[in-house]
Amino acid sequence: MTAMRVELERFDAAPALPASAAQQAGEEARLACFDQGYAAGWDDALAAQDADLARLREELGRAIADLGFGYREAHRHVLLALRPLLVDMVGKVLPAIARAALAEIVLELVMPVAEAAAGRPVELAAHPAAVPVIEPVLAAQQALPVAIRPDPSLTPGQVLLRADESEQKLDLDGVIAAIGAAVTSFFEAAAEAGRGRGAAEAGPARDAAGAAPARGAAATDMARGAA
């Protein structure tokens, strides 16, 4: 009778891995932990950088807006301070200068016309109030054949000179009125431009401050993708 050999399942512990394999597995685990920690630190650094950039952009936008506002305010105050002075000059100083210089200006206008007339009569029409101012100056030039005629239709700063078929008009009052209109137009245009610049500069400053967080987030995404 032949004896039968029965193979029973063995429950002995599995053979231990070689020392080199165990060391390699531990090294891989440490590297994985390092990579995770590095990635987390990188993300935190990017988030902090984005927050700083957003804050700096917001502060820069406010500073630009404040600077523009301060310049506009200073410019506006200077114009407001100059406006009464210029208005008084146009309304009071220039007319006084024109009245004082009217006779000499008329003399300079009359002399070449009288010389060209070659002795033919020259007629000068002026406002009645201006005649006593002009007459003595022309009378001092005895060689000038000029007849002065009062004309109430003219203003005190207007003079009409006729010789033969030609006619010349001196209009100092019109010049002063044109200067006054130019001064008024300048201040109105400056005020309108100041209001327009204020609205235009305030908009981009607000847009730059509001767009900063979005740009920071986009930069973060790009950096993370590169990592």
CSV table of C-alpha atoms in Angstrom, one decimal:
chain,number,residue,atom,x,y,z
A,1,MET,CA,0.0,0.0,0.0
A,2,THR,CA,1.5,3.3,-1.1
A,3,ALA,CA,1.5,6.2,1.3
A,4,MET,CA,-0.2,9.4,0.0
A,5,ARG,CA,1.5,12.8,0.5
A,6,VAL,CA,-0.9,15.6,1.3
A,7,GLU,CA,0.3,19.2,0.6
A,8,LEU,CA,-1.3,21.6,3.1
A,9,GLU,CA,-1.5,25.4,2.6
A,10,ARG,CA,1.2,27.2,4.4
A,11,PHE,CA,0.4,30.2,6.4
A,12,ASP,CA,4.0,31.4,7.0
A,13,ALA,CA,4.7,35.1,6.5
A,14,ALA,CA,5.6,36.3,3.0
A,15,PRO,CA,9.2,36.7,2.5
A,16,ALA,CA,10.5,40.1,3.3
A,17,LEU,CA,11.3,42.4,0.4
A,18,PRO,CA,14.9,43.1,-0.2
A,19,ALA,CA,16.3,46.1,1.6
A,20,SER,CA,16.8,48.1,-1.6
A,21,ALA,CA,13.2,47.8,-2.7
A,22,ALA,CA,11.9,49.1,0.7
A,23,GLN,CA,14.2,52.0,0.6
A,24,GLN,CA,13.0,52.9,-3.0
A,25,ALA,CA,9.4,52.8,-1.9
A,26,GLY,CA,10.1,55.1,1.0
A,27,GLU,CA,12.0,57.5,-1.2
A,28,GLU,CA,9.1,57.7,-3.6
A,29,ALA,CA,6.7,58.4,-0.8
A,30,ARG,CA,8.9,61.2,0.5
A,31,LEU,CA,9.2,62.7,-3.0
A,32,ALA,CA,5.4,62.6,-3.4
A,33,CYS,CA,5.0,64.5,-0.1
A,34,PHE,CA,7.6,67.0,-1.2
A,35,ASP,CA,5.8,67.6,-4.5
A,36,GLN,CA,2.5,68.1,-2.8
A,37,GLY,CA,4.0,70.6,-0.3
A,38,TYR,CA,5.9,72.5,-3.0
A,39,ALA,CA,2.7,72.8,-5.1
A,40,ALA,CA,0.7,74.0,-2.1
A,41,GLY,CA,3.4,76.6,-1.2
A,42,TRP,CA,3.6,77.7,-4.9
A,43,ASP,CA,-0.2,78.2,-4.9
A,44,ASP,CA,0.0,80.3,-1.7
A,45,ALA,CA,2.8,82.4,-3.1
A,46,LEU,CA,0.9,83.1,-6.3
A,47,ALA,CA,-2.2,84.0,-4.4
A,48,ALA,CA,-0.3,86.4,-2.2
A,49,GLN,CA,1.4,87.9,-5.2
A,50,ASP,CA,-2.0,88.4,-6.9
A,51,ALA,CA,-3.4,90.1,-3.8
A,52,ASP,CA,-0.4,92.5,-3.7
A,53,LEU,CA,-0.8,93.3,-7.4
A,54,ALA,CA,-4.5,93.9,-7.0
A,55,ARG,CA,-3.8,96.2,-4.0
A,56,LEU,CA,-1.1,98.1,-5.8
A,57,ARG,CA,-3.2,98.6,-8.9
A,58,GLU,CA,-6.1,99.8,-6.8
A,59,GLU,CA,-3.9,102.3,-5.0
A,60,LEU,CA,-2.3,103.5,-8.2
A,61,GLY,CA,-5.7,104.0,-9.7
A,62,ARG,CA,-6.8,106.1,-6.7
A,63,ALA,CA,-3.6,108.1,-6.8
A,64,ILE,CA,-4.0,108.9,-10.5
A,65,ALA,CA,-7.6,109.9,-10.0
A,66,ASP,CA,-6.6,112.1,-7.0
A,67,LEU,CA,-3.7,113.7,-9.0
A,68,GLY,CA,-6.0,114.5,-12.0
A,69,PHE,CA,-8.6,115.9,-9.7
A,70,GLY,CA,-6.1,118.1,-7.9
A,71,TYR,CA,-4.7,119.4,-11.2
A,72,ARG,CA,-8.1,120.2,-12.5
A,73,GLU,CA,-9.1,121.9,-9.3
A,74,ALA,CA,-5.9,124.1,-9.3
A,75,HIS,CA,-6.4,124.9,-13.0
A,76,ARG,CA,-10.0,125.8,-12.3
A,77,HIS,CA,-9.1,128.1,-9.4
A,78,VAL,CA,-6.4,129.9,-11.4
A,79,LEU,CA,-8.9,130.5,-14.2
A,80,LEU,CA,-11.6,131.7,-11.8
A,81,ALA,CA,-9.0,134.1,-10.2
A,82,LEU,CA,-8.0,135.5,-13.6
A,83,ARG,CA,-11.4,135.9,-15.1
A,84,PRO,CA,-12.5,139.0,-13.1
A,85,LEU,CA,-9.2,140.6,-13.8
A,86,LEU,CA,-9.4,140.0,-17.6
A,87,VAL,CA,-13.1,141.0,-17.7
A,88,ASP,CA,-12.3,144.3,-15.9
A,89,MET,CA,-9.4,144.9,-18.3
A,90,VAL,CA,-11.6,144.4,-21.3
A,91,GLY,CA,-14.5,146.4,-19.9
A,92,LYS,CA,-12.6,149.3,-18.3
A,93,VAL,CA,-8.9,149.4,-19.0
A,94,LEU,CA,-9.0,148.8,-22.8
A,95,PRO,CA,-11.7,151.4,-23.4
A,96,ALA,CA,-9.8,154.0,-21.4
A,97,ILE,CA,-6.6,153.2,-23.4
A,98,ALA,CA,-8.5,153.3,-26.7
A,99,ARG,CA,-10.0,156.8,-25.8
A,100,ALA,CA,-6.5,158.1,-24.8
A,101,ALA,CA,-4.9,156.7,-28.0
A,102,LEU,CA,-7.7,157.5,-30.4
A,103,ALA,CA,-6.4,160.8,-31.6
A,104,GLU,CA,-2.9,159.5,-32.3
A,105,ILE,CA,-4.3,156.5,-34.1
A,106,VAL,CA,-6.5,158.7,-36.2
A,107,LEU,CA,-3.5,160.9,-37.1
A,108,GLU,CA,-1.6,157.8,-38.3
A,109,LEU,CA,-4.6,156.8,-40.4
A,110,VAL,CA,-5.2,160.3,-41.9
A,111,MET,CA,-1.6,161.3,-42.9
A,112,PRO,CA,-1.1,158.8,-45.7
A,113,VAL,CA,-4.6,159.3,-47.0
A,114,ALA,CA,-4.2,163.1,-47.0
A,115,GLU,CA,-0.8,162.8,-48.8
A,116,ALA,CA,-2.3,160.5,-51.4
A,117,ALA,CA,-5.2,163.0,-51.9
A,118,ALA,CA,-2.7,165.6,-53.0
A,119,GLY,CA,-4.6,168.6,-51.6
A,120,ARG,CA,-8.1,167.3,-52.3
A,121,PRO,CA,-10.4,167.5,-49.3
A,122,VAL,CA,-10.5,164.6,-46.9
A,123,GLU,CA,-13.5,164.2,-44.6
A,124,LEU,CA,-13.4,162.6,-41.2
A,125,ALA,CA,-16.5,161.6,-39.4
A,126,ALA,CA,-16.4,160.8,-35.6
A,127,HIS,CA,-18.8,160.6,-32.7
A,128,PRO,CA,-19.5,164.0,-31.2
A,129,ALA,CA,-17.8,163.1,-28.0
A,130,ALA,CA,-14.7,162.1,-29.8
A,131,VAL,CA,-14.4,165.2,-32.0
A,132,PRO,CA,-12.9,167.5,-29.2
A,133,VAL,CA,-10.3,164.8,-28.6
A,134,ILE,CA,-9.3,164.4,-32.3
A,135,GLU,CA,-9.6,168.0,-33.5
A,136,PRO,CA,-6.6,169.5,-31.6
A,137,VAL,CA,-4.2,166.7,-32.8
A,138,LEU,CA,-5.2,167.2,-36.4
A,139,ALA,CA,-5.1,171.0,-36.1
A,140,ALA,CA,-1.5,170.8,-35.1
A,141,GLN,CA,-0.8,169.3,-38.5
A,142,GLN,CA,-1.5,172.4,-40.6
A,143,ALA,CA,-0.7,170.7,-43.9
A,144,LEU,CA,-3.5,168.2,-43.5
A,145,PRO,CA,-6.7,169.3,-45.4
A,146,VAL,CA,-9.1,167.4,-43.2
A,147,ALA,CA,-12.6,168.4,-42.4
A,148,ILE,CA,-14.0,166.9,-39.2
A,149,ARG,CA,-17.7,166.1,-39.1
A,150,PRO,CA,-19.7,164.9,-36.0
A,151,ASP,CA,-21.7,161.7,-36.7
A,152,PRO,CA,-23.9,160.5,-33.8
A,153,SER,CA,-24.4,157.2,-35.6
A,154,LEU,CA,-20.8,156.3,-34.8
A,155,THR,CA,-19.6,155.1,-31.4
A,156,PRO,CA,-16.9,157.0,-29.5
A,157,GLY,CA,-14.3,154.5,-30.7
A,158,GLN,CA,-15.3,154.6,-34.4
A,159,VAL,CA,-14.0,157.0,-37.0
A,160,LEU,CA,-14.9,157.1,-40.7
A,161,LEU,CA,-12.4,158.6,-43.2
A,162,ARG,CA,-13.5,159.5,-46.7
A,163,ALA,CA,-11.2,160.7,-49.6
A,164,ASP,CA,-12.5,160.8,-53.2
A,165,GLU,CA,-14.3,157.6,-53.7
A,166,SER,CA,-12.4,155.6,-51.0
A,167,GLU,CA,-13.5,155.1,-47.4
A,168,GLN,CA,-11.8,153.7,-44.4
A,169,LYS,CA,-13.3,152.8,-41.0
A,170,LEU,CA,-11.5,152.7,-37.7
A,171,ASP,CA,-13.4,150.7,-35.1
A,172,LEU,CA,-11.7,150.4,-31.8
A,173,ASP,CA,-14.9,149.6,-30.0
A,174,GLY,CA,-15.4,146.6,-32.3
A,175,VAL,CA,-11.9,145.4,-31.5
A,176,ILE,CA,-12.5,145.7,-27.8
A,177,ALA,CA,-15.8,143.9,-28.2
A,178,ALA,CA,-14.1,141.1,-30.1
A,179,ILE,CA,-11.5,140.8,-27.4
A,180,GLY,CA,-14.2,140.6,-24.8
A,181,ALA,CA,-16.0,137.9,-26.7
A,182,ALA,CA,-12.8,135.9,-27.1
A,183,VAL,CA,-12.1,136.1,-23.3
A,184,THR,CA,-15.6,134.9,-22.6
A,185,SER,CA,-15.4,132.1,-25.1
A,186,PHE,CA,-12.0,131.1,-23.7
A,187,PHE,CA,-13.3,130.7,-20.2
A,188,GLU,CA,-16.4,128.9,-21.3
A,189,ALA,CA,-14.4,126.4,-23.4
A,190,ALA,CA,-11.9,125.9,-20.6
A,191,ALA,CA,-14.7,125.1,-18.2
A,192,GLU,CA,-16.3,122.7,-20.6
A,193,ALA,CA,-13.0,121.0,-21.3
A,194,GLY,CA,-12.3,120.7,-17.6
A,195,ARG,CA,-15.7,118.9,-17.1
A,196,GLY,CA,-15.0,116.6,-20.0
A,197,ARG,CA,-11.5,115.7,-18.8
A,198,GLY,CA,-12.8,115.0,-15.3
A,199,ALA,CA,-15.4,112.5,-16.6
A,200,ALA,CA,-12.9,110.9,-19.0
A,201,GLU,CA,-10.1,110.5,-16.4
A,202,ALA,CA,-12.4,109.2,-13.7
A,203,GLY,CA,-13.7,106.3,-15.9
A,204,PRO,CA,-10.4,104.7,-16.8
A,205,ALA,CA,-9.2,105.0,-13.2
A,206,ARG,CA,-12.2,103.1,-12.0
A,207,ASP,CA,-11.9,100.5,-14.8
A,208,ALA,CA,-8.2,99.9,-14.0
A,209,ALA,CA,-9.0,99.4,-10.3
A,210,GLY,CA,-11.8,97.0,-11.1
A,211,ALA,CA,-9.9,95.0,-13.8
A,212,ALA,CA,-6.9,94.4,-11.5
A,213,PRO,CA,-8.4,91.3,-9.7
A,214,ALA,CA,-9.4,89.8,-13.0
A,215,ARG,CA,-5.9,90.2,-14.5
A,216,GLY,CA,-4.3,88.9,-11.3
A,217,ALA,CA,-6.5,85.7,-11.5
A,218,ALA,CA,-5.6,85.2,-15.1
A,219,ALA,CA,-1.9,85.5,-14.3
A,220,THR,CA,-2.3,82.9,-11.5
A,221,ASP,CA,-4.0,80.5,-13.9
A,222,MET,CA,-1.2,80.9,-16.5
A,223,ALA,CA,1.5,80.4,-13.8
A,224,ARG,CA,-0.2,77.3,-12.5
A,225,GLY,CA,-0.5,75.9,-16.0
A,226,ALA,CA,3.2,76.4,-16.6
A,227,ALA,CA,4.0,74.7,-13.3
